[in-house]
PDB file of C-alpha atoms in Angstrom:
ATOM      1  CA  MET A   1     -27.482   3.718  17.356  1.00  0.00           C
ATOM      2  CA  THR A   2     -24.849   4.423  14.732  1.00  0.00           C
ATOM      3  CA  THR A   3     -22.191   1.760  14.504  1.00  0.00           C
ATOM      4  CA  LEU A   4     -18.908   1.758  12.641  1.00  0.00           C
ATOM      5  CA  TYR A   5     -16.678  -1.287  12.475  1.00  0.00           C
ATOM      6  CA  VAL A   6     -12.970  -1.110  11.707  1.00  0.00           C
ATOM      7  CA  LEU A   7     -10.600  -4.055  11.677  1.00  0.00           C
ATOM      8  CA  ASP A   8      -8.440  -4.171  14.800  1.00  0.00           C
ATOM      9  CA  VAL A   9      -5.051  -3.949  13.094  1.00  0.00           C
ATOM     10  CA  ASP A  10      -2.409  -1.216  13.361  1.00  0.00           C
ATOM     11  CA  ASP A  11      -3.562   0.442  10.123  1.00  0.00           C
ATOM     12  CA  PHE A  12      -7.174   0.987  11.152  1.00  0.00           C
ATOM     13  CA  ARG A  13      -7.054   1.114  14.973  1.00  0.00           C
ATOM     14  CA  PRO A  14      -6.358   4.890  14.924  1.00  0.00           C
ATOM     15  CA  LEU A  15      -9.883   5.492  13.575  1.00  0.00           C
ATOM     16  CA  ALA A  16     -11.415   3.860  16.646  1.00  0.00           C
ATOM     17  CA  GLU A  17      -9.000   5.718  18.887  1.00  0.00           C
ATOM     18  CA  VAL A  18      -9.919   9.089  17.362  1.00  0.00           C
ATOM     19  CA  ALA A  19     -13.640   8.250  17.471  1.00  0.00           C
ATOM     20  CA  SER A  20     -13.361   7.290  21.148  1.00  0.00           C
ATOM     21  CA  LYS A  21     -12.481  10.887  22.064  1.00  0.00           C
ATOM     22  CA  ASP A  22     -16.158  11.727  21.575  1.00  0.00           C
ATOM     23  CA  PRO A  23     -17.597  11.276  25.093  1.00  0.00           C
ATOM     24  CA  ASP A  24     -20.802   9.816  23.642  1.00  0.00           C
ATOM     25  CA  ALA A  25     -18.969   7.108  21.743  1.00  0.00           C
ATOM     26  CA  THR A  26     -18.125   3.677  23.070  1.00  0.00           C
ATOM     27  CA  VAL A  27     -15.631   1.298  21.542  1.00  0.00           C
ATOM     28  CA  ARG A  28     -15.897  -2.450  21.977  1.00  0.00           C
ATOM     29  CA  ARG A  29     -13.932  -5.342  20.597  1.00  0.00           C
ATOM     30  CA  ARG A  30     -16.118  -7.686  18.580  1.00  0.00           C
ATOM     31  CA  GLY A  31     -14.063 -10.593  17.267  1.00  0.00           C
ATOM     32  CA  PRO A  32     -11.295  -9.095  15.142  1.00  0.00           C
ATOM     33  CA  TYR A  33     -13.168  -5.781  14.860  1.00  0.00           C
ATOM     34  CA  LEU A  34     -13.422  -2.595  16.872  1.00  0.00           C
ATOM     35  CA  GLU A  35     -17.044  -1.504  17.102  1.00  0.00           C
ATOM     36  CA  VAL A  36     -17.570   2.240  17.507  1.00  0.00           C
ATOM     37  CA  GLU A  37     -21.060   3.077  18.631  1.00  0.00           C
ATOM     38  CA  THR A  38     -22.874   6.312  19.402  1.00  0.00           C
ATOM     39  CA  VAL A  39     -26.421   7.676  19.371  1.00  0.00           C
ATOM     40  CA  GLY A  40     -25.577  10.476  16.922  1.00  0.00           C
ATOM     41  CA  GLU A  41     -23.101  10.798  14.151  1.00  0.00           C
ATOM     42  CA  ILE A  42     -19.571   9.458  14.130  1.00  0.00           C
ATOM     43  CA  ARG A  43     -17.014  11.996  12.944  1.00  0.00           C
ATOM     44  CA  ILE A  44     -13.367  11.068  12.404  1.00  0.00           C
ATOM     45  CA  GLU A  45     -10.873  13.647  11.237  1.00  0.00           C
ATOM     46  CA  ARG A  46      -8.365  12.103   8.913  1.00  0.00           C
ATOM     47  CA  GLY A  47      -5.449  14.244  10.049  1.00  0.00           C
ATOM     48  CA  ALA A  48      -5.821  12.939  13.608  1.00  0.00           C
ATOM     49  CA  THR A  49      -5.579   9.318  12.434  1.00  0.00           C
ATOM     50  CA  GLY A  50      -2.310   9.737  10.536  1.00  0.00           C
ATOM     51  CA  CYS A  51      -3.635   7.396   7.817  1.00  0.00           C
ATOM     52  CA  ARG A  52      -2.177   7.687   4.332  1.00  0.00           C
ATOM     53  CA  ASN A  53      -4.551   7.731   1.339  1.00  0.00           C
ATOM     54  CA  ALA A  54      -4.883   4.034   0.602  1.00  0.00           C
ATOM     55  CA  VAL A  55      -5.340   3.113   4.260  1.00  0.00           C
ATOM     56  CA  TRP A  56      -7.839   5.930   4.852  1.00  0.00           C
ATOM     57  CA  TYR A  57     -10.001   4.962   1.907  1.00  0.00           C
ATOM     58  CA  SER A  58     -10.081   1.281   2.884  1.00  0.00           C
ATOM     59  CA  SER A  59     -10.572   1.802   6.602  1.00  0.00           C
ATOM     60  CA  VAL A  60     -14.311   1.168   6.937  1.00  0.00           C
ATOM     61  CA  ALA A  61     -15.134  -2.490   7.559  1.00  0.00           C
ATOM     62  CA  ALA A  62     -18.884  -2.092   8.044  1.00  0.00           C
ATOM     63  CA  VAL A  63     -21.621   0.374   9.042  1.00  0.00           C
ATOM     64  CA  GLU A  64     -24.907  -0.245  10.812  1.00  0.00           C
ATOM     65  CA  GLY A  65     -27.736   2.105  11.790  1.00  0.00           C
ATOM     66  CA  GLY A  66     -26.550   4.843   9.469  1.00  0.00           C
ATOM     67  CA  ARG A  67     -24.681   5.696   6.342  1.00  0.00           C
ATOM     68  CA  VAL A  68     -21.352   7.149   5.314  1.00  0.00           C
ATOM     69  CA  SER A  69     -22.303  10.726   4.381  1.00  0.00           C
ATOM     70  CA  ARG A  70     -18.788  12.053   3.929  1.00  0.00           C
ATOM     71  CA  TRP A  71     -15.518  10.268   3.306  1.00  0.00           C
ATOM     72  CA  ASP A  72     -12.939  12.528   1.772  1.00  0.00           C
ATOM     73  CA  LYS A  73      -9.413  13.730   2.505  1.00  0.00           C
ATOM     74  CA  VAL A  74     -10.654  15.747   5.502  1.00  0.00           C
ATOM     75  CA  GLU A  75     -12.976  13.472   7.420  1.00  0.00           C
ATOM     76  CA  LEU A  76     -15.194  10.430   7.639  1.00  0.00           C
ATOM     77  CA  VAL A  77     -18.754  11.045   8.805  1.00  0.00           C
ATOM     78  CA  VAL A  78     -21.266   8.308   9.555  1.00  0.00           C
ATOM     79  CA  GLU A  79     -24.748   9.771   9.957  1.00  0.00           C
ATOM     80  CA  PRO A  80     -27.542   7.977  11.735  1.00  0.00           C
ATOM     81  CA  TRP A  81     -30.489   7.051   9.530  1.00  0.00           C
ATOM     82  CA  GLY A  82     -33.012   9.879   9.384  1.00  0.00           C
ATOM     83  CA  ASP A  83     -30.486  12.722   9.326  1.00  0.00           C
ATOM     84  CA  ALA A  84     -29.735  12.247   5.665  1.00  0.00           C
ATOM     85  CA  PRO A  85     -30.970  15.001   3.321  1.00  0.00           C
TER      86      PRO A  85
ATOM     87  CA  MET B   1     -19.409 -26.704   1.454  1.00  0.00           C
ATOM     88  CA  SER B   2     -16.645 -24.660   2.998  1.00  0.00           C
ATOM     89  CA  THR B   3     -13.341 -24.594   1.167  1.00  0.00           C
ATOM     90  CA  THR B   4     -11.594 -25.172   4.502  1.00  0.00           C
ATOM     91  CA  GLU B   5     -12.999 -28.737   4.531  1.00  0.00           C
ATOM     92  CA  ARG B   6     -11.050 -29.583   1.388  1.00  0.00           C
ATOM     93  CA  ALA B   7      -7.313 -29.881   0.986  1.00  0.00           C
ATOM     94  CA  HIS B   8      -5.779 -26.801  -0.599  1.00  0.00           C
ATOM     95  CA  VAL B   9      -2.964 -28.339  -2.599  1.00  0.00           C
ATOM     96  CA  VAL B  10      -2.382 -25.927  -5.486  1.00  0.00           C
ATOM     97  CA  ARG B  11       1.043 -24.274  -5.488  1.00  0.00           C
ATOM     98  CA  GLY B  12       0.846 -20.854  -7.062  1.00  0.00           C
ATOM     99  CA  VAL B  13       1.179 -19.856 -10.697  1.00  0.00           C
ATOM    100  CA  ASP B  14       2.715 -22.357 -13.131  1.00  0.00           C
ATOM    101  CA  HIS B  15       2.396 -19.836 -15.936  1.00  0.00           C
ATOM    102  CA  ALA B  16       0.145 -17.047 -17.104  1.00  0.00           C
ATOM    103  CA  ALA B  17       0.030 -16.674 -20.885  1.00  0.00           C
ATOM    104  CA  PHE B  18      -0.826 -13.775 -23.184  1.00  0.00           C
ATOM    105  CA  PRO B  19      -0.707 -13.159 -26.925  1.00  0.00           C
ATOM    106  CA  THR B  20       1.922 -10.819 -28.319  1.00  0.00           C
ATOM    107  CA  PHE B  21       2.240  -9.158 -31.707  1.00  0.00           C
ATOM    108  CA  ASP B  22       5.513  -7.534 -30.727  1.00  0.00           C
ATOM    109  CA  PRO B  23       7.927 -10.323 -29.748  1.00  0.00           C
ATOM    110  CA  ARG B  24      10.969  -8.066 -30.147  1.00  0.00           C
ATOM    111  CA  GLY B  25       9.552  -5.457 -27.782  1.00  0.00           C
ATOM    112  CA  THR B  26       8.349  -8.162 -25.396  1.00  0.00           C
ATOM    113  CA  ILE B  27      11.728  -9.904 -25.242  1.00  0.00           C
ATOM    114  CA  THR B  28      13.535  -6.575 -24.892  1.00  0.00           C
ATOM    115  CA  PHE B  29      11.230  -5.481 -22.076  1.00  0.00           C
ATOM    116  CA  TYR B  30      11.104  -8.665 -20.005  1.00  0.00           C
ATOM    117  CA  ARG B  31      14.549 -10.141 -20.688  1.00  0.00           C
ATOM    118  CA  ASP B  32      16.788  -7.142 -21.328  1.00  0.00           C
ATOM    119  CA  VAL B  33      15.149  -4.380 -19.264  1.00  0.00           C
ATOM    120  CA  LEU B  34      13.685  -6.291 -16.320  1.00  0.00           C
ATOM    121  CA  GLY B  35      16.229  -9.119 -16.437  1.00  0.00           C
ATOM    122  CA  PHE B  36      13.723 -12.003 -16.360  1.00  0.00           C
ATOM    123  CA  PRO B  37      15.516 -15.122 -17.669  1.00  0.00           C
ATOM    124  CA  VAL B  38      14.062 -16.933 -20.664  1.00  0.00           C
ATOM    125  CA  VAL B  39      13.419 -20.457 -19.434  1.00  0.00           C
ATOM    126  CA  HIS B  40      11.475 -22.265 -22.128  1.00  0.00           C
ATOM    127  CA  ALA B  41      10.228 -21.836 -25.662  1.00  0.00           C
ATOM    128  CA  THR B  42       8.004 -24.100 -27.722  1.00  0.00           C
ATOM    129  CA  CYS B  43       8.421 -23.536 -31.443  1.00  0.00           C
ATOM    130  CA  ALA B  44       5.609 -25.276 -33.237  1.00  0.00           C
ATOM    131  CA  LEU B  45       4.010 -25.864 -36.564  1.00  0.00           C
ATOM    132  CA  GLY B  46       0.317 -25.036 -36.359  1.00  0.00           C
ATOM    133  CA  TRP B  47      -1.017 -28.543 -36.806  1.00  0.00           C
ATOM    134  CA  GLY B  48      -4.175 -28.279 -34.671  1.00  0.00           C
ATOM    135  CA  PRO B  49      -7.805 -28.110 -35.731  1.00  0.00           C
ATOM    136  CA  GLY B  50      -8.832 -25.468 -38.244  1.00  0.00           C
ATOM    137  CA  GLU B  51      -6.237 -23.040 -39.454  1.00  0.00           C
ATOM    138  CA  HIS B  52      -4.103 -22.770 -36.363  1.00  0.00           C
ATOM    139  CA  PRO B  53      -1.081 -20.601 -37.193  1.00  0.00           C
ATOM    140  CA  ASP B  54       2.528 -21.576 -36.595  1.00  0.00           C
ATOM    141  CA  PHE B  55       3.668 -20.153 -33.297  1.00  0.00           C
ATOM    142  CA  ILE B  56       6.398 -19.598 -30.726  1.00  0.00           C
ATOM    143  CA  HIS B  57       5.340 -19.952 -27.078  1.00  0.00           C
ATOM    144  CA  PHE B  58       8.076 -18.458 -24.935  1.00  0.00           C
ATOM    145  CA  PHE B  59       8.450 -18.219 -21.185  1.00  0.00           C
ATOM    146  CA  PHE B  60      10.133 -15.862 -18.724  1.00  0.00           C
ATOM    147  CA  ASP B  61      11.014 -16.827 -15.168  1.00  0.00           C
ATOM    148  CA  ILE B  62       9.237 -14.432 -12.786  1.00  0.00           C
ATOM    149  CA  GLY B  63      10.697 -15.956  -9.635  1.00  0.00           C
ATOM    150  CA  ASN B  64       9.605 -18.711  -7.301  1.00  0.00           C
ATOM    151  CA  GLY B  65       9.515 -21.114 -10.275  1.00  0.00           C
ATOM    152  CA  ASP B  66       6.539 -19.196 -11.702  1.00  0.00           C
ATOM    153  CA  ARG B  67       6.535 -18.150 -15.353  1.00  0.00           C
ATOM    154  CA  LEU B  68       5.086 -15.491 -17.596  1.00  0.00           C
ATOM    155  CA  ALA B  69       4.499 -16.753 -21.135  1.00  0.00           C
ATOM    156  CA  PHE B  70       3.622 -15.279 -24.509  1.00  0.00           C
ATOM    157  CA  PHE B  71       2.304 -16.675 -27.763  1.00  0.00           C
ATOM    158  CA  TYR B  72       3.579 -15.188 -31.000  1.00  0.00           C
ATOM    159  CA  TYR B  73       1.594 -16.361 -34.046  1.00  0.00           C
ATOM    160  CA  PHE B  74       3.252 -16.071 -37.439  1.00  0.00           C
ATOM    161  CA  GLY B  75       1.223 -14.293 -40.081  1.00  0.00           C
ATOM    162  CA  VAL B  76      -1.590 -13.194 -37.794  1.00  0.00           C
ATOM    163  CA  GLU B  77      -2.754  -9.587 -38.029  1.00  0.00           C
ATOM    164  CA  PRO B  78      -2.186  -7.650 -34.821  1.00  0.00           C
ATOM    165  CA  TYR B  79      -5.321  -7.305 -32.761  1.00  0.00           C
ATOM    166  CA  ARG B  80      -5.872  -4.967 -29.860  1.00  0.00           C
ATOM    167  CA  ASP B  81      -8.989  -4.252 -27.830  1.00  0.00           C
ATOM    168  CA  THR B  82      -9.160  -0.526 -28.449  1.00  0.00           C
ATOM    169  CA  ALA B  83     -12.601  -0.172 -26.907  1.00  0.00           C
ATOM    170  CA  ILE B  84     -11.591  -1.311 -23.418  1.00  0.00           C
ATOM    171  CA  PRO B  85     -12.457   1.429 -20.908  1.00  0.00           C
ATOM    172  CA  GLU B  86      -9.504   2.658 -18.856  1.00  0.00           C
ATOM    173  CA  LEU B  87     -11.040   1.260 -15.659  1.00  0.00           C
ATOM    174  CA  ILE B  88     -11.213  -2.238 -17.124  1.00  0.00           C
ATOM    175  CA  HIS B  89      -7.791  -1.946 -18.715  1.00  0.00           C
ATOM    176  CA  ARG B  90      -6.243  -1.088 -15.340  1.00  0.00           C
ATOM    177  CA  ALA B  91      -8.197  -3.800 -13.544  1.00  0.00           C
ATOM    178  CA  ARG B  92      -6.641  -6.499 -15.743  1.00  0.00           C
ATOM    179  CA  HIS B  93      -3.053  -6.762 -14.688  1.00  0.00           C
ATOM    180  CA  LEU B  94      -0.326  -9.074 -13.487  1.00  0.00           C
ATOM    181  CA  ALA B  95       1.389  -8.208 -10.194  1.00  0.00           C
ATOM    182  CA  ILE B  96       4.835  -9.662  -9.564  1.00  0.00           C
ATOM    183  CA  HIS B  97       6.107  -9.925  -6.006  1.00  0.00           C
ATOM    184  CA  VAL B  98       9.381  -8.612  -4.592  1.00  0.00           C
ATOM    185  CA  ASP B  99      10.374  -8.914  -0.938  1.00  0.00           C
ATOM    186  CA  SER B 100      11.754  -5.486  -0.128  1.00  0.00           C
ATOM    187  CA  GLU B 101      11.778  -1.766  -0.849  1.00  0.00           C
ATOM    188  CA  GLU B 102      15.334  -2.147  -2.139  1.00  0.00           C
ATOM    189  CA  HIS B 103      14.204  -4.717  -4.710  1.00  0.00           C
ATOM    190  CA  LEU B 104      11.211  -2.595  -5.726  1.00  0.00           C
ATOM    191  CA  GLN B 105      13.479   0.392  -6.278  1.00  0.00           C
ATOM    192  CA  GLU B 106      15.876  -1.749  -8.290  1.00  0.00           C
ATOM    193  CA  TYR B 107      13.114  -2.655 -10.758  1.00  0.00           C
ATOM    194  CA  ARG B 108      12.013   0.974 -10.825  1.00  0.00           C
ATOM    195  CA  ARG B 109      15.587   1.949 -11.754  1.00  0.00           C
ATOM    196  CA  ARG B 110      15.656  -0.620 -14.565  1.00  0.00           C
ATOM    197  CA  LEU B 111      12.349   0.663 -15.948  1.00  0.00           C
ATOM    198  CA  ASP B 112      13.265   4.325 -15.628  1.00  0.00           C
ATOM    199  CA  ALA B 113      16.468   3.714 -17.596  1.00  0.00           C
ATOM    200  CA  SER B 114      14.483   2.110 -20.441  1.00  0.00           C
ATOM    201  CA  ASP B 115      11.908   3.103 -23.054  1.00  0.00           C
ATOM    202  CA  TRP B 116       9.235   1.969 -20.565  1.00  0.00           C
ATOM    203  CA  PRO B 117       9.656   4.158 -17.475  1.00  0.00           C
ATOM    204  CA  CYS B 118       7.624   3.512 -14.329  1.00  0.00           C
ATOM    205  CA  GLU B 119       4.248   5.226 -14.704  1.00  0.00           C
ATOM    206  CA  LEU B 120       3.070   5.212 -11.115  1.00  0.00           C
ATOM    207  CA  GLN B 121       4.308   4.288  -7.652  1.00  0.00           C
ATOM    208  CA  VAL B 122       1.675   3.838  -4.935  1.00  0.00           C
ATOM    209  CA  ARG B 123       1.695   2.882  -1.269  1.00  0.00           C
ATOM    210  CA  HIS B 124      -1.513   0.867  -0.922  1.00  0.00           C
ATOM    211  CA  GLU B 125      -2.886  -0.489   2.331  1.00  0.00           C
ATOM    212  CA  THR B 126      -0.719  -3.593   2.595  1.00  0.00           C
ATOM    213  CA  VAL B 127       1.631  -3.264  -0.403  1.00  0.00           C
ATOM    214  CA  GLU B 128       3.667  -0.679  -2.277  1.00  0.00           C
ATOM    215  CA  SER B 129       3.586  -0.994  -6.051  1.00  0.00           C
ATOM    216  CA  ILE B 130       5.100   0.321  -9.242  1.00  0.00           C
ATOM    217  CA  TYR B 131       3.157   0.176 -12.512  1.00  0.00           C
ATOM    218  CA  VAL B 132       4.181   0.075 -16.142  1.00  0.00           C
ATOM    219  CA  THR B 133       2.468  -0.748 -19.417  1.00  0.00           C
ATOM    220  CA  ASP B 134       4.408  -3.422 -21.293  1.00  0.00           C
ATOM    221  CA  PRO B 135       5.077  -3.285 -25.068  1.00  0.00           C
ATOM    222  CA  ASN B 136       1.819  -5.191 -25.635  1.00  0.00           C
ATOM    223  CA  GLY B 137      -0.285  -2.655 -23.777  1.00  0.00           C
ATOM    224  CA  TYR B 138      -0.691  -4.933 -20.750  1.00  0.00           C
ATOM    225  CA  LEU B 139      -0.565  -3.234 -17.377  1.00  0.00           C
ATOM    226  CA  MET B 140       2.037  -4.770 -15.134  1.00  0.00           C
ATOM    227  CA  GLU B 141       2.664  -4.207 -11.446  1.00  0.00           C
ATOM    228  CA  ILE B 142       5.634  -5.037  -9.254  1.00  0.00           C
ATOM    229  CA  THR B 143       4.739  -5.009  -5.575  1.00  0.00           C
ATOM    230  CA  ARG B 144       6.328  -5.420  -2.163  1.00  0.00           C
ATOM    231  CA  PRO B 145       4.623  -6.030   1.191  1.00  0.00           C
ATOM    232  CA  LEU B 146       4.301  -3.093   3.596  1.00  0.00           C
ATOM    233  CA  ARG B 147       3.148  -5.281   6.449  1.00  0.00           C
ATOM    234  CA  ALA B 148       2.339  -8.895   7.176  1.00  0.00           C
ATOM    235  CA  ILE B 149      -1.180 -10.128   6.424  1.00  0.00           C
ATOM    236  CA  THR B 150      -2.706 -11.174   9.726  1.00  0.00           C
ATOM    237  CA  VAL B 151      -5.392 -13.638  10.824  1.00  0.00           C
ATOM    238  CA  GLU B 152      -7.656 -10.598  11.296  1.00  0.00           C
ATOM    239  CA  ASP B 153      -7.175  -9.616   7.647  1.00  0.00           C
ATOM    240  CA  ASP B 154      -8.137 -13.117   6.529  1.00  0.00           C
ATOM    241  CA  ILE B 155     -11.240 -13.185   8.711  1.00  0.00           C
ATOM    242  CA  ASP B 156     -12.266  -9.753   7.429  1.00  0.00           C
ATOM    243  CA  ALA B 157     -11.738 -10.837   3.824  1.00  0.00           C
ATOM    244  CA  ASN B 158     -14.056 -13.785   4.354  1.00  0.00           C
ATOM    245  CA  VAL B 159     -16.758 -11.651   5.990  1.00  0.00           C
ATOM    246  CA  SER B 160     -16.377  -9.210   3.076  1.00  0.00           C
ATOM    247  CA  VAL B 161     -16.849 -11.810   0.366  1.00  0.00           C
ATOM    248  CA  ASP B 162     -19.836 -13.294   2.206  1.00  0.00           C
ATOM    249  CA  ALA B 163     -21.405  -9.808   2.345  1.00  0.00           C
ATOM    250  CA  LEU B 164     -20.525  -9.278  -1.320  1.00  0.00           C
ATOM    251  CA  MET B 165     -22.197 -12.566  -2.265  1.00  0.00           C
ATOM    252  CA  ASP B 166     -25.315 -11.438  -0.421  1.00  0.00           C
ATOM    253  CA  VAL B 167     -25.595  -7.895  -1.820  1.00  0.00           C
ATOM    254  CA  THR B 168     -24.751  -8.873  -5.388  1.00  0.00           C
ATOM    255  CA  GLY B 169     -27.430 -11.569  -5.139  1.00  0.00           C
ATOM    256  CA  GLY B 170     -29.964  -8.776  -4.577  1.00  0.00           C
ATOM    257  CA  ASP B 171     -31.054  -5.728  -6.517  1.00  0.00           C
ATOM    258  CA  GLU B 172     -28.819  -2.726  -7.208  1.00  0.00           C
ATOM    259  CA  PRO B 173     -25.800  -3.540  -5.062  1.00  0.00           C
ATOM    260  CA  THR B 174     -24.050  -0.532  -3.506  1.00  0.00           C
ATOM    261  CA  LEU B 175     -21.170  -0.029  -1.107  1.00  0.00           C
ATOM    262  CA  GLU B 176     -23.699   1.268   1.415  1.00  0.00           C
ATOM    263  CA  LYS B 177     -25.707  -1.969   1.249  1.00  0.00           C
ATOM    264  CA  PHE B 178     -22.477  -3.934   1.449  1.00  0.00           C
ATOM    265  CA  PHE B 179     -21.353  -2.134   4.633  1.00  0.00           C
ATOM    266  CA  ALA B 180     -24.774  -2.688   6.209  1.00  0.00           C
ATOM    267  CA  ARG B 181     -24.850  -6.392   5.310  1.00  0.00           C
ATOM    268  CA  LYS B 182     -21.316  -6.843   6.585  1.00  0.00           C
ATOM    269  CA  ALA B 183     -22.234  -5.160   9.870  1.00  0.00           C
ATOM    270  CA  ARG B 184     -25.100  -7.668  10.291  1.00  0.00           C
ATOM    271  CA  LEU B 185     -22.741 -10.568   9.652  1.00  0.00           C
ATOM    272  CA  ILE B 186     -20.208  -9.231  12.183  1.00  0.00           C
ATOM    273  CA  ALA B 187     -22.915  -8.708  14.810  1.00  0.00           C
ATOM    274  CA  GLU B 188     -24.262 -12.238  14.231  1.00  0.00           C
ATOM    275  CA  ARG B 189     -20.888 -13.966  14.202  1.00  0.00           C
ATOM    276  CA  TYR B 190     -19.507 -12.165  17.231  1.00  0.00           C
ATOM    277  CA  ALA B 191     -22.710 -11.728  19.245  1.00  0.00           C
ATOM    278  CA  GLY B 192     -22.046 -11.559  22.980  1.00  0.00           C
ATOM    279  CA  GLU B 193     -18.304 -11.201  22.643  1.00  0.00           C
ATOM    280  CA  ALA B 194     -18.070  -7.431  22.940  1.00  0.00           C
ATOM    281  CA  GLU B 195     -15.487  -6.195  25.414  1.00  0.00           C
ATOM    282  CA  LEU B 196     -15.117  -2.491  26.194  1.00  0.00           C
ATOM    283  CA  VAL B 197     -11.942  -0.963  24.786  1.00  0.00           C
ATOM    284  CA  THR B 198     -10.194   2.122  26.123  1.00  0.00           C
ATOM    285  CA  PHE B 199      -7.226   3.837  24.607  1.00  0.00           C
ATOM    286  CA  ALA B 200      -4.460   4.962  26.917  1.00  0.00           C
TER     287      ALA B 200
END
């Protein structure tokens, strides 16, 4: 499983909300965090989150079962281990 | 031992002090441009051990009873760290708080009307800041809150520094290792508490 944690505050909640539109993804509340989990990769388009630069680039709280393979002005991609080049 | 078990009784910054080789520029910048009142000055003969120079130690009020201070040493050759990489230069800075956008803009106006115009204005995650390099070459920031810091932010900060302690205690720390360690800490600390979330 690929897991992305974001802090459950107004700034970062939109990432979990956008990620939840993937039918394979589930979002759970774990303490003060939102835990986004899926079997494949997690893809979050920045434009859909409405995050400004500083918020976007500080939005990841933690990652398990994979790695951030892309995090630029277009999107954030968390790849499961094994898919990395 | 957790810091929460001990009383936290410090009360902010009494003063932060820096050397200056340009007292005229420093006084012009802080007193006349920014409008920080001069609140104290110690004018002393250098009587200490060795060849301590005569000096003036002067203080500006930066609000809330806190003070920014400078040492000017008579007869001492100016010294500047010219080899400091830009990254390190920008990391070392003093950030002064204002409460509102109006107050931030007021200080921006004062700077822009001076010989030291604002160099950068940035909306960070929780604060908006303006930056300027003072006459001594010190980077200075004036910042206002964009939102309140919540309990969640504080919890996250503590998980982050615990993860940072762990990964920097090991070999070749990276952000990737940090995120993975932090995820383990979150899963351990909040095991069994997961509740499904749906967005309307």
